[in-house]
GROMACS .gro file of C-alpha atoms in nm:
model
  258
    1MET     CA    1  -8.883   2.365  -4.620
    2ASN     CA    2  -8.627   2.418  -4.343
    3ASP     CA    3  -8.345   2.320  -4.577
    4GLU     CA    4  -8.463   2.581  -4.829
    5ILE     CA    5  -8.470   2.858  -4.568
    6GLY     CA    6  -8.128   2.768  -4.444
    7ARG     CA    7  -7.992   2.770  -4.798
    8ARG     CA    8  -8.130   3.119  -4.865
    9LEU     CA    9  -7.997   3.257  -4.540
   10ARG     CA   10  -7.651   3.130  -4.625
   11GLU     CA   11  -7.669   3.287  -4.970
   12ALA     CA   12  -7.783   3.620  -4.827
   13ALA     CA   13  -7.506   3.616  -4.569
   14GLU     CA   14  -7.247   3.545  -4.831
   15ALA     CA   15  -7.378   3.825  -5.059
   16HIS     CA   16  -7.399   4.081  -4.777
   17GLU     CA   17  -7.109   4.326  -4.759
   18PRO     CA   18  -7.164   4.593  -4.492
   19ASN     CA   19  -7.029   4.939  -4.587
   20ARG     CA   20  -6.874   5.070  -4.265
   21ALA     CA   21  -6.775   5.404  -4.421
   22ARG     CA   22  -7.131   5.474  -4.535
   23ILE     CA   23  -7.269   5.394  -4.191
   24LEU     CA   24  -7.021   5.626  -4.021
   25ALA     CA   25  -7.104   5.910  -4.264
   26ARG     CA   26  -7.474   5.879  -4.184
   27VAL     CA   27  -7.407   5.884  -3.814
   28GLU     CA   28  -7.191   6.195  -3.840
   29ARG     CA   29  -7.461   6.380  -4.040
   30GLY     CA   30  -7.714   6.292  -3.778
   31VAL     CA   31  -7.497   6.425  -3.503
   32ALA     CA   32  -7.432   6.748  -3.692
   33ASP     CA   33  -7.809   6.821  -3.744
   34PRO     CA   34  -7.900   7.143  -3.547
   35THR     CA   35  -8.244   7.015  -3.465
   36VAL     CA   36  -8.108   6.753  -3.234
   37ARG     CA   37  -7.823   6.961  -3.082
   38HIS     CA   38  -7.820   7.042  -2.708
   39ARG     CA   39  -7.583   7.240  -2.487
   40THR     CA   40  -7.378   6.990  -2.306
   41SER     CA   41  -7.030   6.983  -2.173
   42SER     CA   42  -6.747   6.857  -2.386
   43ILE     CA   43  -6.746   6.528  -2.193
   44ALA     CA   44  -7.122   6.486  -2.247
   45ARG     CA   45  -7.092   6.567  -2.619
   46SER     CA   46  -6.812   6.319  -2.676
   47TRP     CA   47  -6.992   6.035  -2.497
   48PRO     CA   48  -7.276   5.988  -2.761
   49GLN     CA   49  -7.019   5.975  -3.038
   50ALA     CA   50  -6.820   5.705  -2.863
   51ALA     CA   51  -7.139   5.516  -2.785
   52ILE     CA   52  -7.257   5.535  -3.146
   53VAL     CA   53  -6.920   5.414  -3.272
   54GLY     CA   54  -6.941   5.122  -3.031
   55VAL     CA   55  -7.293   5.036  -3.149
   56ILE     CA   56  -7.182   5.041  -3.513
   57THR     CA   57  -6.883   4.819  -3.435
   58ALA     CA   58  -7.102   4.575  -3.244
   59ALA     CA   59  -7.354   4.568  -3.530
   60THR     CA   60  -7.079   4.497  -3.780
   61LEU     CA   61  -6.943   4.213  -3.567
   62ALA     CA   62  -7.290   4.073  -3.513
   63THR     CA   63  -7.360   4.076  -3.886
   64GLY     CA   64  -7.035   3.892  -3.958
   65GLY     CA   65  -7.115   3.645  -3.678
   66LEU     CA   66  -7.459   3.570  -3.831
   67ALA     CA   67  -7.298   3.506  -4.165
   68VAL     CA   68  -7.048   3.266  -4.015
   69ALA     CA   69  -7.318   3.091  -3.811
   70ALA     CA   70  -7.534   3.057  -4.121
   71ILE     CA   71  -7.247   2.898  -4.311
   72GLY     CA   72  -7.175   2.629  -4.057
   73GLY     CA   73  -7.091   2.775  -3.718
   74VAL     CA   74  -6.766   2.866  -3.557
   75PRO     CA   75  -6.520   2.579  -3.585
   76SER     CA   76  -6.392   2.450  -3.255
   77LEU     CA   77  -6.024   2.474  -3.185
   78PRO     CA   78  -5.839   2.144  -3.195
   79ALA     CA   79  -5.778   1.999  -2.854
   80ALA     CA   80  -5.424   2.033  -2.739
   81ALA     CA   81  -5.238   1.708  -2.765
   82PRO     CA   82  -5.164   1.572  -2.425
   83SER     CA   83  -4.807   1.623  -2.342
   84SER     CA   84  -4.629   1.303  -2.267
   85ALA     CA   85  -4.395   1.350  -1.980
   86VAL     CA   86  -4.053   1.212  -2.056
   87PRO     CA   87  -3.930   1.036  -1.745
   88SER     CA   88  -3.594   1.151  -1.630
   89PRO     CA   89  -3.333   0.878  -1.641
   90THR     CA   90  -3.271   0.705  -1.314
   91VAL     CA   91  -2.914   0.750  -1.203
   92THR     CA   92  -2.783   0.455  -1.009
   93PRO     CA   93  -2.491   0.559  -0.790
   94THR     CA   94  -2.181   0.361  -0.863
   95PRO     CA   95  -2.051   0.207  -0.541
   96SER     CA   96  -1.698   0.298  -0.460
   97PRO     CA   97  -1.464   0.001  -0.508
   98ARG     CA   98  -1.357  -0.170  -0.191
   99SER     CA   99  -0.995  -0.177  -0.118
  100THR     CA  100  -0.848  -0.513  -0.208
  101SER     CA  101  -0.521  -0.452  -0.043
  102ALA     CA  102  -0.481  -0.575   0.305
  103THR     CA  103  -0.197  -0.561   0.541
  104ARG     CA  104  -0.072  -0.913   0.600
  105PRO     CA  105   0.088  -0.988   0.933
  106ALA     CA  106   0.457  -1.074   0.915
  107PRO     CA  107   0.509  -1.452   0.950
  108ALA     CA  108   0.629  -1.551   1.290
  109SER     CA  109   0.979  -1.685   1.298
  110THR     CA  110   0.997  -2.055   1.369
  111ARG     CA  111   1.342  -2.018   1.520
  112PRO     CA  112   1.362  -1.843   1.857
  113ALA     CA  113   1.617  -1.567   1.878
  114PRO     CA  114   1.911  -1.655   2.101
  115SER     CA  115   1.891  -1.500   2.443
  116THR     CA  116   2.147  -1.237   2.522
  117SER     CA  117   2.277  -1.102   2.845
  118PRO     CA  118   2.195  -0.735   2.923
  119GLY     CA  119   2.427  -0.494   2.743
  120SER     CA  120   2.582  -0.768   2.526
  121SER     CA  121   2.507  -0.889   2.170
  122ARG     CA  122   2.674  -1.228   2.227
  123PRO     CA  123   2.459  -1.533   2.313
  124THR     CA  124   2.426  -1.621   2.676
  125THR     CA  125   2.675  -1.884   2.792
  126PRO     CA  126   2.511  -2.232   2.801
  127ALA     CA  127   2.405  -2.374   3.135
  128GLY     CA  128   2.687  -2.560   3.315
  129THR     CA  129   2.952  -2.318   3.192
  130ARG     CA  130   3.097  -2.004   3.347
  131ILE     CA  131   3.401  -1.879   3.160
  132GLN     CA  132   3.447  -1.552   3.348
  133ASN     CA  133   3.422  -1.447   3.710
  134GLY     CA  134   3.583  -1.144   3.874
  135PRO     CA  135   3.933  -1.089   3.736
  136LEU     CA  136   3.944  -1.445   3.598
  137TRP     CA  137   3.862  -1.555   3.238
  138SER     CA  138   3.899  -1.902   3.078
  139GLN     CA  139   3.868  -2.102   2.752
  140GLY     CA  140   3.902  -2.479   2.684
  141SER     CA  141   3.991  -2.630   2.345
  142MET     CA  142   4.123  -2.946   2.171
  143ASP     CA  143   4.480  -2.911   2.051
  144ALA     CA  144   4.521  -2.901   1.672
  145HIS     CA  145   4.792  -3.173   1.685
  146SER     CA  146   4.555  -3.434   1.831
  147SER     CA  147   4.520  -3.753   1.623
  148ILE     CA  148   4.320  -4.077   1.609
  149TYR     CA  149   4.560  -4.230   1.868
  150TRP     CA  150   4.655  -3.938   2.091
  151GLY     CA  151   4.499  -3.621   2.226
  152GLN     CA  152   4.573  -3.301   2.415
  153ASN     CA  153   4.322  -3.074   2.593
  154ASN     CA  154   4.429  -2.712   2.640
  155LEU     CA  155   4.306  -2.459   2.896
  156VAL     CA  156   4.391  -2.090   2.872
  157ILE     CA  157   4.325  -1.861   3.170
  158LYS     CA  158   4.363  -1.485   3.196
  159THR     CA  159   4.369  -1.282   3.513
  160THR     CA  160   4.371  -0.906   3.558
  161GLU     CA  161   4.488  -0.940   3.918
  162PRO     CA  162   4.780  -1.138   4.069
  163LEU     CA  163   4.658  -1.469   4.215
  164THR     CA  164   4.772  -1.583   4.559
  165SER     CA  165   4.589  -1.916   4.528
  166LEU     CA  166   4.515  -2.124   4.217
  167THR     CA  167   4.382  -2.476   4.156
  168VAL     CA  168   4.330  -2.602   3.798
  169GLU     CA  169   4.151  -2.933   3.719
  170LEU     CA  170   4.113  -3.096   3.375
  171ARG     CA  171   3.885  -3.400   3.362
  172ILE     CA  172   3.932  -3.627   3.057
  173ALA     CA  173   3.637  -3.865   3.022
  174GLN     CA  174   3.714  -4.237   2.984
  175THR     CA  175   3.597  -4.298   2.627
  176GLY     CA  176   3.806  -4.613   2.576
  177ASP     CA  177   4.172  -4.689   2.656
  178VAL     CA  178   4.234  -4.333   2.783
  179ARG     CA  179   4.580  -4.332   2.954
  180LYS     CA  180   4.794  -4.043   3.075
  181THR     CA  181   5.104  -3.952   2.872
  182GLY     CA  182   5.201  -3.618   3.016
  183ASN     CA  183   5.108  -3.262   3.114
  184TRP     CA  184   5.257  -2.916   3.112
  185GLN     CA  185   5.188  -2.545   3.190
  186THR     CA  186   5.342  -2.214   3.086
  187LEU     CA  187   5.412  -2.117   3.449
  188PRO     CA  188   5.726  -2.254   3.622
  189ASN     CA  189   5.709  -2.622   3.722
  190ASP     CA  190   5.843  -2.566   4.074
  191GLU     CA  191   5.550  -2.342   4.159
  192PHE     CA  192   5.287  -2.619   4.124
  193THR     CA  193   5.205  -2.958   4.262
  194VAL     CA  194   5.071  -3.175   3.976
  195THR     CA  195   4.870  -3.498   4.019
  196VAL     CA  196   4.688  -3.733   3.775
  197GLU     CA  197   4.438  -3.995   3.896
  198GLU     CA  198   4.136  -4.200   3.793
  199SER     CA  199   3.819  -4.039   3.929
  200ALA     CA  200   3.454  -4.127   3.851
  201GLY     CA  201   3.516  -4.261   3.499
  202ALA     CA  202   3.773  -4.000   3.402
  203LEU     CA  203   4.140  -3.904   3.421
  204LEU     CA  204   4.171  -3.608   3.659
  205TYR     CA  205   4.469  -3.374   3.603
  206ARG     CA  206   4.519  -3.124   3.890
  207TRP     CA  207   4.758  -2.828   3.929
  208THR     CA  208   4.782  -2.666   4.272
  209LEU     CA  209   4.980  -2.347   4.334
  210LYS     CA  210   5.228  -2.400   4.617
  211PRO     CA  211   5.185  -2.190   4.930
  212GLY     CA  212   5.362  -1.853   4.923
  213ARG     CA  213   5.375  -1.842   4.543
  214THR     CA  214   5.195  -1.590   4.323
  215VAL     CA  215   5.059  -1.616   3.969
  216PRO     CA  216   5.114  -1.284   3.792
  217ALA     CA  217   4.840  -1.103   3.600
  218GLY     CA  218   4.830  -1.208   3.236
  219GLN     CA  219   4.756  -1.515   3.020
  220HIS     CA  220   4.861  -1.869   3.116
  221GLN     CA  221   4.808  -2.216   2.965
  222PHE     CA  222   4.766  -2.569   3.106
  223ALA     CA  223   4.763  -2.893   2.897
  224ALA     CA  224   4.667  -3.257   2.964
  225GLN     CA  225   4.802  -3.529   2.727
  226TYR     CA  226   4.676  -3.888   2.683
  227ASN     CA  227   4.643  -4.188   2.451
  228HIS     CA  228   4.302  -4.328   2.358
  229ALA     CA  229   4.136  -4.597   2.145
  230THR     CA  230   4.195  -4.569   1.772
  231GLY     CA  231   3.951  -4.333   1.606
  232VAL     CA  232   3.814  -3.984   1.643
  233ARG     CA  233   3.758  -3.926   2.014
  234LYS     CA  234   3.449  -3.739   2.134
  235ILE     CA  235   3.529  -3.466   2.388
  236LYS     CA  236   3.179  -3.349   2.483
  237ARG     CA  237   3.217  -3.502   2.836
  238ASP     CA  238   3.558  -3.346   2.901
  239ARG     CA  239   3.543  -3.064   3.159
  240TYR     CA  240   3.764  -2.811   3.339
  241ARG     CA  241   3.737  -2.615   3.665
  242VAL     CA  242   3.951  -2.330   3.806
  243HIS     CA  243   3.945  -2.178   4.154
  244ALA     CA  244   4.155  -1.869   4.234
  245GLN     CA  245   4.212  -1.615   4.510
  246SER     CA  246   4.325  -1.254   4.462
  247SER     CA  247   4.323  -0.925   4.646
  248VAL     CA  248   3.965  -0.862   4.523
  249GLY     CA  249   3.832  -1.196   4.649
  250SER     CA  250   3.763  -1.548   4.538
  251SER     CA  251   3.691  -1.636   4.172
  252GLU     CA  252   3.579  -1.958   4.007
  253VAL     CA  253   3.522  -2.056   3.641
  254TRP     CA  254   3.434  -2.383   3.465
  255GLY     CA  255   3.332  -2.525   3.128
  256GLY     CA  256   3.407  -2.771   2.845
  257PHE     CA  257   3.637  -2.805   2.544
  258ASP     CA  258   3.573  -2.707   2.183
   0.00000   0.00000   0.00000
């Protein structure tokens, strides 16, 4: 029974077609009827018309709503699909590269630099040698004409002042069969007393300036000559010593032979 009633209601709703124009015409005729007219202000007269139009519109909408409800009801809107949040990409900071270069310390030299005297670039004179003192300068050397049988040690002295006293000693170490053969100097022979003697394992050649004589400023040479055992003679133990006196004082130098 209920199904039959519902079917008829749906058929009636589908067949119903409300005529809005006809309804409005009837309303206007009713408003224009003099039997229901009253003296009202323009605002009061316009209000019933607006109200009637609203009632008609509501009735029309209600009728259409009944028809839709009879058919099957108002369809529900589809639910909005949940929005899936797209995660933002994670940015991993790139670490700055570490510097691979490093300053390496300079390797220390394994050879010590030769010591120098203040104000001079030449190496300091070895211990046991003093080649210059006051106005006096000296240098010992082996003569180039020396051989495997015979030798000559030379001593050169320079003085910037005249010398009133001078003693020169050349000591030739006894290295085997060392015997005196001679001596000489560039200064006059009669100005010096020369002696040669054995002393503490060496031949000692000594030149002594005679009293009252003077050695002039300049360069002078003294030489000691000798024989020795056959072979190359070592001269590292040969030594010289010079003592002088001048107007500026006493000076003394000493050293070896190269």
